[in-house]
Coordinates of C-alpha atoms in Angstrom, one line a residue:
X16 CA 33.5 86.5 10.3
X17 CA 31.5 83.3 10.0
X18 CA 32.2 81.3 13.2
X19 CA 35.0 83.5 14.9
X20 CA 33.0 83.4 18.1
X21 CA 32.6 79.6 18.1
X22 CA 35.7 78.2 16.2
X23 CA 35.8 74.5 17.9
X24 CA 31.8 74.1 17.5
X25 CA 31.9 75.0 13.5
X26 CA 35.3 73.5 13.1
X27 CA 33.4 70.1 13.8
X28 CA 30.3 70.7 12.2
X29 CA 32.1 71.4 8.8
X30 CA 34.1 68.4 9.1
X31 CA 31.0 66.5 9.8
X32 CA 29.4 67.9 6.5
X33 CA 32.7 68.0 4.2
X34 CA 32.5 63.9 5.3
X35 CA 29.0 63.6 4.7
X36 CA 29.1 65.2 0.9
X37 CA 32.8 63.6 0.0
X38 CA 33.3 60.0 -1.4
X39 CA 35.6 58.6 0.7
X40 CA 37.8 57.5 -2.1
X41 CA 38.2 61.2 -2.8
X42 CA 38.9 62.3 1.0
X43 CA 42.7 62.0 0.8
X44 CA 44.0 65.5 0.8
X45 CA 45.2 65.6 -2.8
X46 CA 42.0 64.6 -4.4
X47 CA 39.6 66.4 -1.5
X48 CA 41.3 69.7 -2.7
X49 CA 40.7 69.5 -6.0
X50 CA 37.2 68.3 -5.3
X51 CA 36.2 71.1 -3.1
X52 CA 38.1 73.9 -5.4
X53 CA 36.4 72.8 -8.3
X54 CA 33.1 72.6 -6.7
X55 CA 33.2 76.3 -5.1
X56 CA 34.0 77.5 -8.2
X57 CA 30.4 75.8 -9.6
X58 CA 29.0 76.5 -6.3
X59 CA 30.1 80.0 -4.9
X60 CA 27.2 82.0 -6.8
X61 CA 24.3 80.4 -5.3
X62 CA 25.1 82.1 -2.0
X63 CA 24.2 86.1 -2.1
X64 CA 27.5 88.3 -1.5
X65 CA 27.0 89.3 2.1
X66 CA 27.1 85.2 2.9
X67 CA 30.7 85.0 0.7
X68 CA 31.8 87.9 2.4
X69 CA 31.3 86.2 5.5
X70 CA 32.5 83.1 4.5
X71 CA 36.0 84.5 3.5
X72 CA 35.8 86.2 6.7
X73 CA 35.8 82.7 8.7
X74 CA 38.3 81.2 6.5
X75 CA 41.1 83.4 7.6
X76 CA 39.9 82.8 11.6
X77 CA 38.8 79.3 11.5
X78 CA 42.1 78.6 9.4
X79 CA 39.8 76.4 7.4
X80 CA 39.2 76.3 3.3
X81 CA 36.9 78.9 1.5
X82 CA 35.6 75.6 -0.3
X83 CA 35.1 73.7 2.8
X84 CA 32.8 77.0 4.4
X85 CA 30.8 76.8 1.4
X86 CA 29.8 73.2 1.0
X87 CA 28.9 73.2 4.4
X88 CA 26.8 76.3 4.1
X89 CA 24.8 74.4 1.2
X90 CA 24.1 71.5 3.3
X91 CA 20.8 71.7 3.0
X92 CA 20.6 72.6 -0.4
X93 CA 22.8 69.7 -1.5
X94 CA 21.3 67.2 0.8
X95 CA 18.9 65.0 -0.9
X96 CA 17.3 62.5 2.3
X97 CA 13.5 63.0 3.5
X98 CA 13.3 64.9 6.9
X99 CA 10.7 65.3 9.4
X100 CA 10.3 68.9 10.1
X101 CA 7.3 70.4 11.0
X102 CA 5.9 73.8 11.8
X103 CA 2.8 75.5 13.5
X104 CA 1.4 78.7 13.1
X105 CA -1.0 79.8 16.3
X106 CA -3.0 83.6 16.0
X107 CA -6.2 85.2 16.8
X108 CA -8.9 83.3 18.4
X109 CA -6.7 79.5 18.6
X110 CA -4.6 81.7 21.4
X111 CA -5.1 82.5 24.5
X112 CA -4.4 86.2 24.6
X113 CA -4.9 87.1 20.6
X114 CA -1.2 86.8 20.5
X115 CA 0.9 85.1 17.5
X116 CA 2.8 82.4 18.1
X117 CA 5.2 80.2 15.8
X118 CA 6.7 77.2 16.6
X119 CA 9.3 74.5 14.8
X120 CA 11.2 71.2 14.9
X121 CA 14.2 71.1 12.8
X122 CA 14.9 67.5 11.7
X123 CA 18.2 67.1 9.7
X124 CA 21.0 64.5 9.7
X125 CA 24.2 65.0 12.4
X126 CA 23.0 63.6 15.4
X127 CA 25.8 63.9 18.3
X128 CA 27.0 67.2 16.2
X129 CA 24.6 69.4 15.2
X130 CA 22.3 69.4 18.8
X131 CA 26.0 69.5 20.3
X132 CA 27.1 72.3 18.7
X133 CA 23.6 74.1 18.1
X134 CA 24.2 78.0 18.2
X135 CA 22.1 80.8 18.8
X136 CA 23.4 83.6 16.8
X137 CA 22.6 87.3 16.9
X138 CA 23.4 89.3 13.8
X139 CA 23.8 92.8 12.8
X140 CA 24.7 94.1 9.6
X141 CA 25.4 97.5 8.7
X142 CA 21.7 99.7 6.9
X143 CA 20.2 96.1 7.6
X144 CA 17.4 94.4 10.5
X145 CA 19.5 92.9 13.3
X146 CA 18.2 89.1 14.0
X147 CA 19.0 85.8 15.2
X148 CA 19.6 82.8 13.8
X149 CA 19.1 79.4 15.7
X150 CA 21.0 75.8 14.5
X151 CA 24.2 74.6 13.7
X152 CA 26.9 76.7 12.8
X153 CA 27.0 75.6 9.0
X154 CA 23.9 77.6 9.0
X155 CA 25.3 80.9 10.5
X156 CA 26.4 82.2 6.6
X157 CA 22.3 81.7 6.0
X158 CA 19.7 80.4 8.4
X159 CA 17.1 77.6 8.7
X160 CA 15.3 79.0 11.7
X161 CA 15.4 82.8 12.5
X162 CA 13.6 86.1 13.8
X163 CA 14.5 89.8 12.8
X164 CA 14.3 92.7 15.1
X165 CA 11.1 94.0 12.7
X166 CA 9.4 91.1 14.1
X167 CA 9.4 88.7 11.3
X168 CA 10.4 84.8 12.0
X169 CA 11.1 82.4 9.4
X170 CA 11.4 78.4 9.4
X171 CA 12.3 75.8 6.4
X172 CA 11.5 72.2 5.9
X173 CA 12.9 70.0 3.1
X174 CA 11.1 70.0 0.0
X175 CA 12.3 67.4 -2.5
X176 CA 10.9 68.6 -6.5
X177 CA 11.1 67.9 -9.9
X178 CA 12.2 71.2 -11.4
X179 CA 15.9 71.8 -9.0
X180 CA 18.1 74.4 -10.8
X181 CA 21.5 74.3 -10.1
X182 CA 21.8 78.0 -11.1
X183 CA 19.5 79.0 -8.4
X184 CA 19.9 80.6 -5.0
X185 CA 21.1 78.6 -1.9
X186 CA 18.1 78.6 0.2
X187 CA 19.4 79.3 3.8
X188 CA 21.2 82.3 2.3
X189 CA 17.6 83.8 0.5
X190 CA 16.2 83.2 4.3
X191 CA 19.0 85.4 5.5
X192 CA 18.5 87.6 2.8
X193 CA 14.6 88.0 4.2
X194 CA 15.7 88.6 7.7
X195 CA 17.9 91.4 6.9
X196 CA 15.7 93.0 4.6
X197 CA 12.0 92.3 4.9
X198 CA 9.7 93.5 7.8
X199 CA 6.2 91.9 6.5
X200 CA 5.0 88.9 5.3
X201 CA 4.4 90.6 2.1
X202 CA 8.2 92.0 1.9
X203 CA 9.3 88.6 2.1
X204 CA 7.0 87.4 -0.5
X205 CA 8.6 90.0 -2.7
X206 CA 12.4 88.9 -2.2
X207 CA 11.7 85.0 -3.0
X208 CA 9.5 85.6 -6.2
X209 CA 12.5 88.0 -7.5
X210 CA 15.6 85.3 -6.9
X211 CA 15.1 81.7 -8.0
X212 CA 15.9 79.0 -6.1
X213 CA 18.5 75.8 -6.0
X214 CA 15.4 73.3 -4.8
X215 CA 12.2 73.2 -3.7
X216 CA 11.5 74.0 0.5
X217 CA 8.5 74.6 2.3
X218 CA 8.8 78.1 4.2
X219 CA 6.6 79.3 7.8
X220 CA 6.5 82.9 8.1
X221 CA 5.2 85.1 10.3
X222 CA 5.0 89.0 11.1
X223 CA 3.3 91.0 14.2
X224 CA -0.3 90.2 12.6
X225 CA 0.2 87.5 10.2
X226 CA 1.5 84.2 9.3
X227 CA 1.8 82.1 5.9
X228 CA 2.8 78.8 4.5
X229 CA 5.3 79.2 1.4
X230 CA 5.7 76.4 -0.3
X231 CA 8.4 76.7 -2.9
X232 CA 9.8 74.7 -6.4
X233 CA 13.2 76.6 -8.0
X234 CA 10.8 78.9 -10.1
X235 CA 7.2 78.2 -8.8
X236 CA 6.0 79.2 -5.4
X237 CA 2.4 78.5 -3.6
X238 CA 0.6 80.5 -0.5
X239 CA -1.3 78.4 2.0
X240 CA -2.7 80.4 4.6
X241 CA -4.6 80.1 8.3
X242 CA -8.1 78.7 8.9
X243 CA -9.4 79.5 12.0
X244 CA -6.0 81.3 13.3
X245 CA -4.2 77.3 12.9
X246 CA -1.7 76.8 9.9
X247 CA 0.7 73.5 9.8
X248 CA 3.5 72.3 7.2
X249 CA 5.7 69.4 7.6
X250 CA 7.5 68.5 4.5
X251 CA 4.8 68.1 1.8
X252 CA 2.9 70.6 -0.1
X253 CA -1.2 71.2 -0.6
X254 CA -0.7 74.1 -3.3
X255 CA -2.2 73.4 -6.6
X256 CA 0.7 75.2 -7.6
X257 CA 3.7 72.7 -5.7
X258 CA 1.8 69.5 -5.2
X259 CA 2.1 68.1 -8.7
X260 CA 5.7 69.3 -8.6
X261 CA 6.8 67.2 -5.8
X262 CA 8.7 64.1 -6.1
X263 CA 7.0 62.7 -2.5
X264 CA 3.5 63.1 -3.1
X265 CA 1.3 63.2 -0.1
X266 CA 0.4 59.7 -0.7
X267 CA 3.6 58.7 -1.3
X268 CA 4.7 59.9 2.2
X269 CA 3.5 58.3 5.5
X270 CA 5.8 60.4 7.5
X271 CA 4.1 63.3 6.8
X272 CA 0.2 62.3 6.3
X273 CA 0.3 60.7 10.0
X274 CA 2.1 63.9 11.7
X275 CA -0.3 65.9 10.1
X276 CA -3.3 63.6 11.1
X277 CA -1.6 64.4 15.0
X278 CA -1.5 68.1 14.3
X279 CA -4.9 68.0 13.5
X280 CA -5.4 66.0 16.5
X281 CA -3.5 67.6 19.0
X282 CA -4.6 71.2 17.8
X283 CA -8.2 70.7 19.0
X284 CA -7.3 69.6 22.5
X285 CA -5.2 73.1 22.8
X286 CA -7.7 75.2 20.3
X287 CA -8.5 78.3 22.2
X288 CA -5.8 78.7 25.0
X289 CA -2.5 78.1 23.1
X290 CA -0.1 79.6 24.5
X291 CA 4.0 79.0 24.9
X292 CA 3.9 76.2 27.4
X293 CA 0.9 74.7 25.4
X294 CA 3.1 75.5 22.5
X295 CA 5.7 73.3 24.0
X296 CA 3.8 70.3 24.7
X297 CA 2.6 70.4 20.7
X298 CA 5.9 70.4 20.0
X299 CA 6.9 67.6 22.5
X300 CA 4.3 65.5 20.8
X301 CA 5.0 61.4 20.5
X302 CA 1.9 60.4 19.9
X303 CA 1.7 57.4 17.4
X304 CA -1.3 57.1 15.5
X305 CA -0.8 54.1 14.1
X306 CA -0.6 51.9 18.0
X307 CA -2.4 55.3 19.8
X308 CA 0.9 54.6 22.6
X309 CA 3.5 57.6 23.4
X310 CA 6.7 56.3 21.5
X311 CA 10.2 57.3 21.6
X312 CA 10.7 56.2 17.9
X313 CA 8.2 56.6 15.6
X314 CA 6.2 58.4 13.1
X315 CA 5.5 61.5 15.2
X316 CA 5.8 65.4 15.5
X317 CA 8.9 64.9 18.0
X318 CA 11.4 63.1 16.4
X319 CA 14.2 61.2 17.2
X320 CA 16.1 63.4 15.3
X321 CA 14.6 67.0 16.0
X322 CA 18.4 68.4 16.5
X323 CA 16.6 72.1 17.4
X324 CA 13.6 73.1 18.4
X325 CA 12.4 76.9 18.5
X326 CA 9.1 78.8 19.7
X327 CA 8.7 82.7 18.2
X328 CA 6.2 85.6 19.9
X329 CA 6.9 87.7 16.8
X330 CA 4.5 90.7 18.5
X331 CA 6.6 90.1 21.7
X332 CA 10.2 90.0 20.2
X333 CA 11.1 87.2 22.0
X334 CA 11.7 83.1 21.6
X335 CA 12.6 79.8 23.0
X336 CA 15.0 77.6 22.7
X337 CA 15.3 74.0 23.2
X338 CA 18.8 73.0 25.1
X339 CA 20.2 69.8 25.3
X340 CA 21.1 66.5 23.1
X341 CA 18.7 65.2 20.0
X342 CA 15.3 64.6 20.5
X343 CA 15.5 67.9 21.7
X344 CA 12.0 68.9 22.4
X345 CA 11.8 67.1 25.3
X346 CA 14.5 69.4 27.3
X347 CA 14.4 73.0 29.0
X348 CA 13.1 75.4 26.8
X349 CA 14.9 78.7 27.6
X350 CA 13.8 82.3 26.8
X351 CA 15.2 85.1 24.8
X352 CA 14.2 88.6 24.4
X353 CA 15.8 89.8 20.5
X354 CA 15.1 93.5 21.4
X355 CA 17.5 93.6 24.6
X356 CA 19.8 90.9 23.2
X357 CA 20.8 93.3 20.1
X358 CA 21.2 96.1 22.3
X359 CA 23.3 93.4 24.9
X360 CA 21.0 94.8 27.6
X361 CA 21.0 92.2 30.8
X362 CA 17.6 90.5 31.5
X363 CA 16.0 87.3 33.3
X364 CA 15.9 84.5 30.9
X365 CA 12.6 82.3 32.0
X366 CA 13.0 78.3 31.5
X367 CA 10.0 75.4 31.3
X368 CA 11.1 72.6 32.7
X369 CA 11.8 69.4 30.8
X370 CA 9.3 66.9 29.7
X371 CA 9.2 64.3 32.8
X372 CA 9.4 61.6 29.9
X373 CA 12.7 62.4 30.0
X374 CA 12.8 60.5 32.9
X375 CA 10.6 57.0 31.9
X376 CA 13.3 54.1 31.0
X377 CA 11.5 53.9 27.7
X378 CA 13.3 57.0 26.9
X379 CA 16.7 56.2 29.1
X380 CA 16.9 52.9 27.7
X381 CA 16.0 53.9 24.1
X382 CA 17.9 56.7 23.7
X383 CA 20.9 54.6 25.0
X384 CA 20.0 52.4 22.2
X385 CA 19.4 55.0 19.5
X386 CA 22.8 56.7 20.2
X387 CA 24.5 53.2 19.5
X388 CA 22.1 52.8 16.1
X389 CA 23.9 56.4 15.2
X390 CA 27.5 55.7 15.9
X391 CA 26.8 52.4 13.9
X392 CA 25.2 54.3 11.2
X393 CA 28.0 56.4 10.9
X394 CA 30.7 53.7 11.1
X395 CA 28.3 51.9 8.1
X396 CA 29.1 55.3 6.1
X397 CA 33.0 54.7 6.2
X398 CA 32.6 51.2 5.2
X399 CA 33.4 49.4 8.7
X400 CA 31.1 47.1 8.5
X401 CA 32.0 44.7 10.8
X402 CA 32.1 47.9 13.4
X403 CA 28.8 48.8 13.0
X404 CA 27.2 45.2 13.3
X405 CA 28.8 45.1 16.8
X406 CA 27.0 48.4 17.0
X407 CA 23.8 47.6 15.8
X408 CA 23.9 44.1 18.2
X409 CA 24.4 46.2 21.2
X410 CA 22.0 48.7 20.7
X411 CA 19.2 45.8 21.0
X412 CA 19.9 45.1 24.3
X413 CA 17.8 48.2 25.1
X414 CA 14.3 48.6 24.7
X415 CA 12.1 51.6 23.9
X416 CA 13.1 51.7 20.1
X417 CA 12.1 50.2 17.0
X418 CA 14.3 47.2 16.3
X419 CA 12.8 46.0 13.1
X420 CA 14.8 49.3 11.8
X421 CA 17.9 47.6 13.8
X422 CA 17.5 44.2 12.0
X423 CA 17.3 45.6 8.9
X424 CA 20.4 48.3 9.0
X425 CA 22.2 44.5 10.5
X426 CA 20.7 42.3 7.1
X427 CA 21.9 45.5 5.1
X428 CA 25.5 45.7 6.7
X429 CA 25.8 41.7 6.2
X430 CA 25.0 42.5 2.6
X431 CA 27.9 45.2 2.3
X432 CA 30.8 42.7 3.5
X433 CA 29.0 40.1 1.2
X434 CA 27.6 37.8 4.1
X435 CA 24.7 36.6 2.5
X436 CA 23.5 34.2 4.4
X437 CA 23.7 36.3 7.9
X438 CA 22.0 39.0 5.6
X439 CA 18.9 37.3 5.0
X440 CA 18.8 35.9 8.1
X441 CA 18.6 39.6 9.7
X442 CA 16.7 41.0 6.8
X443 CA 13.9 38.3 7.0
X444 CA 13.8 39.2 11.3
X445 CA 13.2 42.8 10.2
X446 CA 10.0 42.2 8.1
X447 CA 8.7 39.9 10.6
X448 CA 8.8 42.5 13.6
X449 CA 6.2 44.7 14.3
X450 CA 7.8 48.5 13.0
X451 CA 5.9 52.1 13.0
X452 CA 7.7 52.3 9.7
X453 CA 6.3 51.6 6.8
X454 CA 9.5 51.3 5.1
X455 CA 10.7 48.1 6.0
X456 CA 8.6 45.4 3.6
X457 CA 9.7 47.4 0.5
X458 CA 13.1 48.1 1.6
X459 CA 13.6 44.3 3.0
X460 CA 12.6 42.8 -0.3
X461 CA 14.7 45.0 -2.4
X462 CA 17.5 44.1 -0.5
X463 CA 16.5 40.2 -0.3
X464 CA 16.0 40.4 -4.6
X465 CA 20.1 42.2 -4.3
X466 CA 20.8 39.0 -2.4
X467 CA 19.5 36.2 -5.1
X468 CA 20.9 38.3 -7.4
X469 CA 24.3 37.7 -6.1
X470 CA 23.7 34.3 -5.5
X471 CA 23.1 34.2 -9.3
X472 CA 19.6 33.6 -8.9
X473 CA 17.6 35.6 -11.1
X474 CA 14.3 34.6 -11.1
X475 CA 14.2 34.7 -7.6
X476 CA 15.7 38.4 -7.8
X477 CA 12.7 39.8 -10.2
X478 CA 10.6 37.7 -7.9
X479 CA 11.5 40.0 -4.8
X480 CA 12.1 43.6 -6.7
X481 CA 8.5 43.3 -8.2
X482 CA 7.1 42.4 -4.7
X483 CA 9.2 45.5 -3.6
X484 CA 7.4 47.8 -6.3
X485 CA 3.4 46.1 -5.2
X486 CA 4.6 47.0 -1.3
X487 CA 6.4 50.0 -2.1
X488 CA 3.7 51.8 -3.2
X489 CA 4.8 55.2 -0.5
X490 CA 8.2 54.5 -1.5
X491 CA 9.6 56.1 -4.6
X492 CA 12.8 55.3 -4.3
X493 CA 12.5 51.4 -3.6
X494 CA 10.3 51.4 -6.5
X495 CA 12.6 53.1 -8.9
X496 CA 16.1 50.9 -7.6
X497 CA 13.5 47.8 -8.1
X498 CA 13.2 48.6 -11.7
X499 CA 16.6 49.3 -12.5
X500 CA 17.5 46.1 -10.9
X501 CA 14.7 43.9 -13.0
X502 CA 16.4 45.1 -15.9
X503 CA 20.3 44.9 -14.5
X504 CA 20.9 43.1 -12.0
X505 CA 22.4 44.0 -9.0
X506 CA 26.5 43.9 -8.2

């Protein structure tokens, strides 16, 4: 039954997600039930029966709703925000003993839930391959990150395409599907072109001898595969087949073009002798290379908000796990051997030590910081506004973190409760403070042309949404809002 063994931990991930996904004018309990009935019965077919079966299981232990289970299990099919995962594939002659080696950084939303409550699950069904499944417990009816006992790991990043099909299957539960049924690269293959899919994803599999990049649309799939025994993804695809598909080009995403730039990078100092530990330290990464300076918050392969953070010896049978709060990569890493755990035979479990940046105050003081920029986020989600700028002000008393992000979540709360004045003020401060990311000028003048527009000031508004569309040329998004707002203004 899904989450009888960990009722608190999913209990409050669900919760978390059921928030996340539900307007809060629809959260009081009459209207949330009829929106989560509704939607299960729209929903409950993208999920393959073993994952319902589960799911009903855990309703009658966790004393929680069917409905509830399932939007949480399609978290990440639902969810419609970039992320930053990322993905390496090691084999052959790039390692230091021939051996194949997978590793992955899960980047998702839930920070100070889902690394709290991160699970490592092992499964067995009945005629099926016994695995594991690492993450949050909204994942345990599916799986983002996982390794059967066949040998076979699997990893998925967010994909964001053109062609989603709501009739589709959820993709965590086609993952699961994989680990209880393929033992090759080439089985798995075989089970995703015969089911399609909700949304696009980007896929890293591996056997004992081989590993490949899937990259997927609902009905379209492309195959990227190793040069040299190296293969990367992060959350963009290079298929002929995907690329024109996506909705974030590879241009159109600076996140992902400078993490792979640092792959590239990073790969060359390790080529030839990468094993776990070096494994590790790619994975540990925080290397800008925009100022070339180790940063706690930036646009790197360890981000702030890697919530887990797994390395797979698919020959070996065994894997790592990252313990401890978001950014986890930095933490102990902690082994697992898959073959004694399914038979619950005793071992040693071996531990590399954390990174010692864990003890630099850039990261003490920033990740003070960033936990406040989280709770204000969150508080900005239920509409306390005035809450979360009391947040947001304390959190720049710390250093170690970008606060041009901080100013401009401030000028953006201001702009919520209608303070327009203390909104430009903060939104202005943003744009004029150095930032690794590159989203601030668009998103700062989108928000400044909502501004004049309330202030009645049209000209000024078309003014600022068509410099927002010139500077938000890596931004979709901004430069979509910015055209719906030159032609209606904003409210």
């Amino acid at each position: 039954a899904y989450g009888s063994l960990i009722k608190k931990e999913t209990l409050e991930s669900i919760n978390f997600f059921t928030e996340q996904y539900t307007p809060s004018f629809m959260r009081f309990p009459p209207l949330k039930w009829v929106v989560l009935h509704f939607s299960s019965i729209f929903l409950v077919n993208r999920l393959f029966e073993s994952d319902r079966e589960m799911l009903k299981g855990g309703s009658k232990v966790l004393g929680i709703s069917y409905p509830e289970l399932l939007l949480g299990a399609l978290a990440f099919d639902l969810e419609v925000a970039s992320h930053n995962c990322s993905g390496v594939i090691a084999l052959g002659d790039a390692t230091s003993d021939h051996n194949i080696i997978h590793g992955r950084n899960f980047d998702f939303l839930g920070q100070g839930v889902l690394d709290k409550n991160r699970v490592v699950a092992f499964i067995r069904e009945e005629g099926k391959f016994g695995y594991v499944t690492i993450g949050s417990p909204i994942t345990a009816a599916g799986t983002t990150t996982g390794m059967n006992e066949k040998g076979l790991s699997i990893q998925l990043n967010w994909l964001d395409t053109k062609d989603n099909y709501f009739f589709g299957k959820s993709i965590p539960s086609l993952l699961r599907k994989i680990l209880t049924e393929a033992d090759s690269v080439e089985d798995a293959i075989k089970i995703i072109k015969g089911n399609n899919r909700m949304r696009g994803a980007i896929l890293i599999i591996c056997d004992r001898e081989k590993g490949v990049v899937v990259e997927l649309s609902s009905k379209v799939i492309g195959i990227r595969y190793p040069k040299k025994g190296i293969l990367f993804a992060t959350n963009v695809a290079h298929t002929s087949e995907i690329a024109p598909l996506m909705k974030w080009p590879m241009d159109k995403n600076p996140n992902n073009k400078f993490r792979e730039k640092r792959f590239n990078l990073i790969i060359k100092k390790y080529y030839g002798h990468i094993d776990v530990k070096s494994m590790v330290n790619i994975l540990r990464d925080h290397r800008s290379v925009i100022s070339q300076q180790d940063v706690l918050d930036g646009l790197t392969i360890n981000s702030i908000r890697t919530t887990h953070s797994v390395i797979f010896e698919p020959k070996k049978l065994k894997f790592w796990v990252a313990i401890g709060e978001a950014p986890v990569p930095y933490n102990r890493y902690i082994s697992f051997d898959l073959k004694k755990e399914l038979s619950s035979i005793p071992y040693n479990h071996q531990i590399i030590p954390a990174d010692k940046f864990t003890t630099s105050s850039i990261f003490i003081d920033g990740m003070k910081g960033i936990k406040l920029m989280w709770k204000a986020d969150k508080a900005v989600r239920r509409k306390k506004y005035d809450k979360a700028i009391k947040l947001y002000m304390r959190s720049l008393k710390f250093k170690g973190f970008d606060h041009a992000r901080i100013f401009l979540k401030i000028g953006n709360a201001f702009l919520l409760k209608k303070d327009l004045c203390s909104a430009e003020k903060y939104i202005i401060k943003a744009m004029s403070t150095f930032s690794e990311y590159m989203h601030i000028k668009p998103v700062g003048l989108l928000l400044l042309g909502k501004i004049a527009d309330l202030q009645k000031q049209r000209e000024k508004a078309i003014s600022f949404y068509k410099e927002a569309i010139k500077a938000g040329n890596s931004f979709p998004s901004v430069i979509k809002l910015a055209k719906e707002y030159i032609d209606k203004p904003y409210q």
